[in-house]
Each structure stands twice: as C-alpha cells, then as structure tokens.
Tab-separated table of C-alpha atoms in Angstrom:
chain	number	residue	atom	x	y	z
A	238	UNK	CA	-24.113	24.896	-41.662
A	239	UNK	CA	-24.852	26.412	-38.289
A	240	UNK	CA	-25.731	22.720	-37.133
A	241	UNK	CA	-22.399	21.631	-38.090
A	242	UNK	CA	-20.832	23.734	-36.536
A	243	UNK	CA	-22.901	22.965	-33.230
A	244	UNK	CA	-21.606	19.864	-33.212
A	245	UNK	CA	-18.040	20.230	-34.091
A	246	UNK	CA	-18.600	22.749	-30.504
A	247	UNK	CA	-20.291	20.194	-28.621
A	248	UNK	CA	-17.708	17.484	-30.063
A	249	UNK	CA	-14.898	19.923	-29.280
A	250	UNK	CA	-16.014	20.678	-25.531
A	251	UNK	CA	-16.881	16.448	-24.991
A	252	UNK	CA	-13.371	15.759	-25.608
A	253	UNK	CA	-12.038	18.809	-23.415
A	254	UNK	CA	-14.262	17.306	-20.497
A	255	UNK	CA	-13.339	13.696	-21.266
A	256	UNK	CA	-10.059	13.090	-18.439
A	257	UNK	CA	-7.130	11.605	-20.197
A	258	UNK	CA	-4.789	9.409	-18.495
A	259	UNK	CA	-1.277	10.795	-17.743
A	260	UNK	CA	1.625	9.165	-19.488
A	261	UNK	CA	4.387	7.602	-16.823
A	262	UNK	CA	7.547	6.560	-17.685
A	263	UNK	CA	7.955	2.802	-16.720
A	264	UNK	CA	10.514	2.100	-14.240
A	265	UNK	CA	13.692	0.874	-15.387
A	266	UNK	CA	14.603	-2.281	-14.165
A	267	UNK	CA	17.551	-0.808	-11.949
A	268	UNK	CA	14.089	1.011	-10.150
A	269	UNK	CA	11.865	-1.692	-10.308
A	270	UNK	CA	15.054	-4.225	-8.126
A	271	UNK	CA	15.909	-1.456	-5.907
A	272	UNK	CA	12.192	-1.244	-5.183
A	273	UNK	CA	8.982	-3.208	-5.766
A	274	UNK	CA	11.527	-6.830	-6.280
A	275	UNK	CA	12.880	-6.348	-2.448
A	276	UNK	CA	9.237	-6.829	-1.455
A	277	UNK	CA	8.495	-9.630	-3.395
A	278	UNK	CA	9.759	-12.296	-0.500
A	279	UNK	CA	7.604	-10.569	1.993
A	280	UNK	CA	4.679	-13.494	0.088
A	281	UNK	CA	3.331	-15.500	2.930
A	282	UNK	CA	1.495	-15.381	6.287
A	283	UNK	CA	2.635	-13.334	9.095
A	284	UNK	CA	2.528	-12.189	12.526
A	285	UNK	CA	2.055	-9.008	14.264
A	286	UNK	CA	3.396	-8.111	17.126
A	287	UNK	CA	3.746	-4.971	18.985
A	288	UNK	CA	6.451	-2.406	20.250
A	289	UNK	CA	5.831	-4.694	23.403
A	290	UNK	CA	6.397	-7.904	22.106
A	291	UNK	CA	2.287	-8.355	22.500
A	292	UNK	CA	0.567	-10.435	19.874
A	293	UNK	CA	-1.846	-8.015	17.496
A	294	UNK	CA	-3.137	-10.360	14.689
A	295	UNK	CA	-1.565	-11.826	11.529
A	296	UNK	CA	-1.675	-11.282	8.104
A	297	UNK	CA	-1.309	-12.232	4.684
A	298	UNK	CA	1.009	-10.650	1.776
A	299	UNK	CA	0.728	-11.979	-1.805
A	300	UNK	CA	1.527	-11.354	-5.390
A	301	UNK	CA	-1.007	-10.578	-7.654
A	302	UNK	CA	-1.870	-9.134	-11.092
A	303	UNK	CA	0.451	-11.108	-12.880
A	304	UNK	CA	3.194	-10.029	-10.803
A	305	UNK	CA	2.954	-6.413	-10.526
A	306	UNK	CA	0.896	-5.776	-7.487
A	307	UNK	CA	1.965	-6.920	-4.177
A	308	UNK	CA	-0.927	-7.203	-1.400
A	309	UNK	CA	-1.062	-7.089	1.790
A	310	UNK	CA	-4.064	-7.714	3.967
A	311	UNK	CA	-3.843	-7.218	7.861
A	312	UNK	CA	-5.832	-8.785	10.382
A	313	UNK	CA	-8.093	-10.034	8.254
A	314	UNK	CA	-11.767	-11.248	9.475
A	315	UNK	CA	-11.290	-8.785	12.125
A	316	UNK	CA	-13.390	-5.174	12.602
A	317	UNK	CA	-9.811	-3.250	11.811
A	318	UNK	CA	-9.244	-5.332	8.693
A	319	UNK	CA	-6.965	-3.087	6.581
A	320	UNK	CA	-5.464	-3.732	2.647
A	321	UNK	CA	-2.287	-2.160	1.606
A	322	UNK	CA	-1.752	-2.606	-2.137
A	323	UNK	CA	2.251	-1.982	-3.611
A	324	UNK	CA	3.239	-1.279	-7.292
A	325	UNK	CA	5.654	0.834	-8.954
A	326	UNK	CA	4.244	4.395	-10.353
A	327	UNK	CA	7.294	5.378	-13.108
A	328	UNK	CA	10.151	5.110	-10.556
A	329	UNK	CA	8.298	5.129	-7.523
A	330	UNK	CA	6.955	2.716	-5.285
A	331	UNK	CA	3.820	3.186	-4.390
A	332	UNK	CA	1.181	1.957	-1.991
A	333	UNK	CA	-2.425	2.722	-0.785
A	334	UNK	CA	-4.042	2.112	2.433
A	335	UNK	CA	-7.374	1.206	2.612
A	336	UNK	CA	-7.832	2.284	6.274
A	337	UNK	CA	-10.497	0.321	8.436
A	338	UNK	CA	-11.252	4.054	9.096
A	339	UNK	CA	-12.798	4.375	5.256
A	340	UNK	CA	-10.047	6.693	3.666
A	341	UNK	CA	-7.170	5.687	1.239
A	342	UNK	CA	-4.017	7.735	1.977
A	343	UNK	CA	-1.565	6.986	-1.255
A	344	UNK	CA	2.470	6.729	0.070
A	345	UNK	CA	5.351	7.356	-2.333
A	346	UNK	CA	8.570	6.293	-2.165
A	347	UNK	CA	10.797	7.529	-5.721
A	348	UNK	CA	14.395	6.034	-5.919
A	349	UNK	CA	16.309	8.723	-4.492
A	350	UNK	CA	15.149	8.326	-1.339
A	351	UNK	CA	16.292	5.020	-1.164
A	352	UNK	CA	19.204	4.735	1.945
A	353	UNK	CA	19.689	1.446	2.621
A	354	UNK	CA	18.546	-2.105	0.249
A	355	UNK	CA	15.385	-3.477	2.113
A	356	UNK	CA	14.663	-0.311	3.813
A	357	UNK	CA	11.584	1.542	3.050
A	358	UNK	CA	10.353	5.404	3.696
A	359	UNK	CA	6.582	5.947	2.228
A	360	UNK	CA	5.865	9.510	2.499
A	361	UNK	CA	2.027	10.975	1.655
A	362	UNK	CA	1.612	11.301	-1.834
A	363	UNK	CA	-2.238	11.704	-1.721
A	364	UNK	CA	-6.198	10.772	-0.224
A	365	UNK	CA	-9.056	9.899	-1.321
A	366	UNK	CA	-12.575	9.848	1.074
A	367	UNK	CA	-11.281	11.760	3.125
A	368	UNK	CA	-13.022	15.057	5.033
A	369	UNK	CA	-10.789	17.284	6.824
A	370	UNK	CA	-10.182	16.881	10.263
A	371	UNK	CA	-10.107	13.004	10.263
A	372	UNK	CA	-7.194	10.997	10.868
A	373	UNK	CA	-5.147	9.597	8.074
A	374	UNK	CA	-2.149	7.539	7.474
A	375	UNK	CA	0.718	9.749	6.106
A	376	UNK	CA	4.075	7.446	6.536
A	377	UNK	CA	5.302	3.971	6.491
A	378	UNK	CA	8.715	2.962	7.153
A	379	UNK	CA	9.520	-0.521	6.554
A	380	UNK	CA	12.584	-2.267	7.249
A	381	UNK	CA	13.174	-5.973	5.939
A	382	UNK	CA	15.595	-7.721	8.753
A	383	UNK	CA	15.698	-11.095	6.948
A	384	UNK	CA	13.252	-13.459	4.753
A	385	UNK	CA	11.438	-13.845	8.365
A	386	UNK	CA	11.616	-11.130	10.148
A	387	UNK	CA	10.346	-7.215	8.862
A	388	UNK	CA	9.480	-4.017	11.240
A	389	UNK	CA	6.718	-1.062	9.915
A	390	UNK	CA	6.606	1.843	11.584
A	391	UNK	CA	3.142	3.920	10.675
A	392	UNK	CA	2.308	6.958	11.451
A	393	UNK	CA	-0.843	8.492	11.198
A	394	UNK	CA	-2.034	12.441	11.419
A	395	UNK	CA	-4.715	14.136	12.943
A	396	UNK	CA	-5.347	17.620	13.502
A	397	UNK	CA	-1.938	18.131	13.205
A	398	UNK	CA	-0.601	15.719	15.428
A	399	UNK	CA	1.488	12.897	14.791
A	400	UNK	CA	1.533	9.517	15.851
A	401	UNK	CA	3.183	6.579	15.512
A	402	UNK	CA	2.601	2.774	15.533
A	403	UNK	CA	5.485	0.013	15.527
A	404	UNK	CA	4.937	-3.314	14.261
A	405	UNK	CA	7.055	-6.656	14.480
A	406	UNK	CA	6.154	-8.994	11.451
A	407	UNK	CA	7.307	-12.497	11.868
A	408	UNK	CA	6.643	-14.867	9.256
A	409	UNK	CA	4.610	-18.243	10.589
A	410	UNK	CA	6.250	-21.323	10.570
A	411	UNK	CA	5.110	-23.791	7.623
A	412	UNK	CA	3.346	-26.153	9.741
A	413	UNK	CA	1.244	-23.244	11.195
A	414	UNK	CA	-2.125	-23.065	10.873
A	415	UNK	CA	-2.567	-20.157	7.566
A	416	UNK	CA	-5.151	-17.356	7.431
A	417	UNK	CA	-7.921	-18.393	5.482
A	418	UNK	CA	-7.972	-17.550	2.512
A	419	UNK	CA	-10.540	-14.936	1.289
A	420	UNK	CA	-13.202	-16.530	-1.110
A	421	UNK	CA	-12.649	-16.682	-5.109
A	422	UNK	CA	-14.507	-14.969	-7.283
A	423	UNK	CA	-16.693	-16.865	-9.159
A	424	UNK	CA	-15.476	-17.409	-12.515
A	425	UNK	CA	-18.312	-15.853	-15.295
C-alpha cells in the first residue's frame, strides 16, 4: 500500500514539474491579412542601405514552414550575419532576432497597434541569452513603401540608453547577381 501510494506522489509531482504548453487562440484571418500576409511580398533579395544612402550589405527574405514563417537573413556570409524569423502568436505578429551579438530579443506587434496597412511597430516582448548589462534589440519599425522599396528603423538598448539604426531596403533587380543560397540539409 505505502508503495502505491509512493508512486501515485512521485507520479503526481512528475506531472506538476512536466511544463505544459500554453493554449493561443489562432489569429483570425482579419489578424493574420492585417499582419503576417502584408509581409509576405517582402520574398526576395535585397539591399541595404543606410540613413546616408551608403551601401551596408544585402539580404535575403523567404517563406518557409509551409507558409507560416517568414525569414529574413541579413548580410549573410558576413561576421554580423543576423536572422529575424516572423509568425503570428494568437493575434500578434511576432519576430525574434538572433543578434550577431548571441541574444534573441522577441518583438510583438498585436492588432491594435496597427496605424497604418504596411506599417509595422515591434515592441520587446521578451530575451533569451541574455546577461544584464548587454545590449539588446528592443524595437523595429518597418514601413513597406512599395513591392521594392521598405525602411526598418531598429533600435537597440543598453544600459539604458537608446539607439537607433535606419535602414533602406531595396529589392535587387532580377538580373542581379542573388545571395547564395545557404546549403540544404541533407535529406535522411
């Protein structure tokens, strides 16, 4: 008896330790148009310029996973390589960094917030490898002009401090040369 009841405990206190995923609402498709679908022709190579008109690098956006995930990788090859990753979260958008600086700041952008169709405020949702004291990425603000032409403004914190970083993305012609592509996983 007493052993069954050890294990029903230890059974019991297992599951209590055991982390459960959290239910979301899926978006409805009025969220998922006003959001994630405005991305969607962002697909295709790109280049960066800066407040200054300067060349910075390109980059690459594409759909993947079936659709739901849209990524973008910028300046890829390069030390500063970074991946941005954008899906809906219930009725938010949301993407994560992965920062050539080794942290992954999460930005959020629910519905509500929404101002204008193909503009975009991510605000910090949350971190992850991150100690205190180290920079982060807290905001993007994204503003589609036209199927060729898109602005993000970052801005990053540290130590309290705020700064910001303006990007001009213009899409490369057809005929340019693309960025390679990264190599294929081999297929088990």
């Amino acid at each position: 008896m007493k052993v069954k009841i050890l294990v029903g405990l230890a059974t019991l206190w297992l599951a209590a330790c055991t982390p459960m995923p959290v239910a979301v609402t899926p978006a409805t498709s009025q969220e998922r148009s006003a959001l994630f679908d405005q991305l969607k022709p962002l697909e295709g190579y790109w280049n960066y310029y800066d407040a200054n008109g300067k060349w910075q690098g390109t980059g690459r956006i594409t759909l993947t996973s079936g659709g739901a995930v849209l990524r973008e990788v910028m300046f890829p090859g390069k030390p500063h390589e970074m991946t941005n990753l954008y899906h809906m979260d219930g009725g938010s958008l949301l993407m994560t960094h992965y920062c050539a600086s080794g942290n992954q700041p999460r930005l959020r952008m629910p519905t509500h917030r929404i101002t204008r169709a193909g503009e975009f405020d991510l605000r910090f949702d949350s971190i992850t490898n991150w100690a205190s004291g180290e920079e982060y990425m807290g905001r993007l603000q994204l503003a589609i002009a036209d199927k060729d032409h898109a602005t993000q403004t970052w801005t990053w914190y540290k130590a309290g401090k705020a700064t910001t970083n303006t990007f001009t993305l213009k899409r490369q012609p057809p005929e340019a040369k693309p960025v390679p592509k990264p190599e294929a996983c081999p297929t088990p």
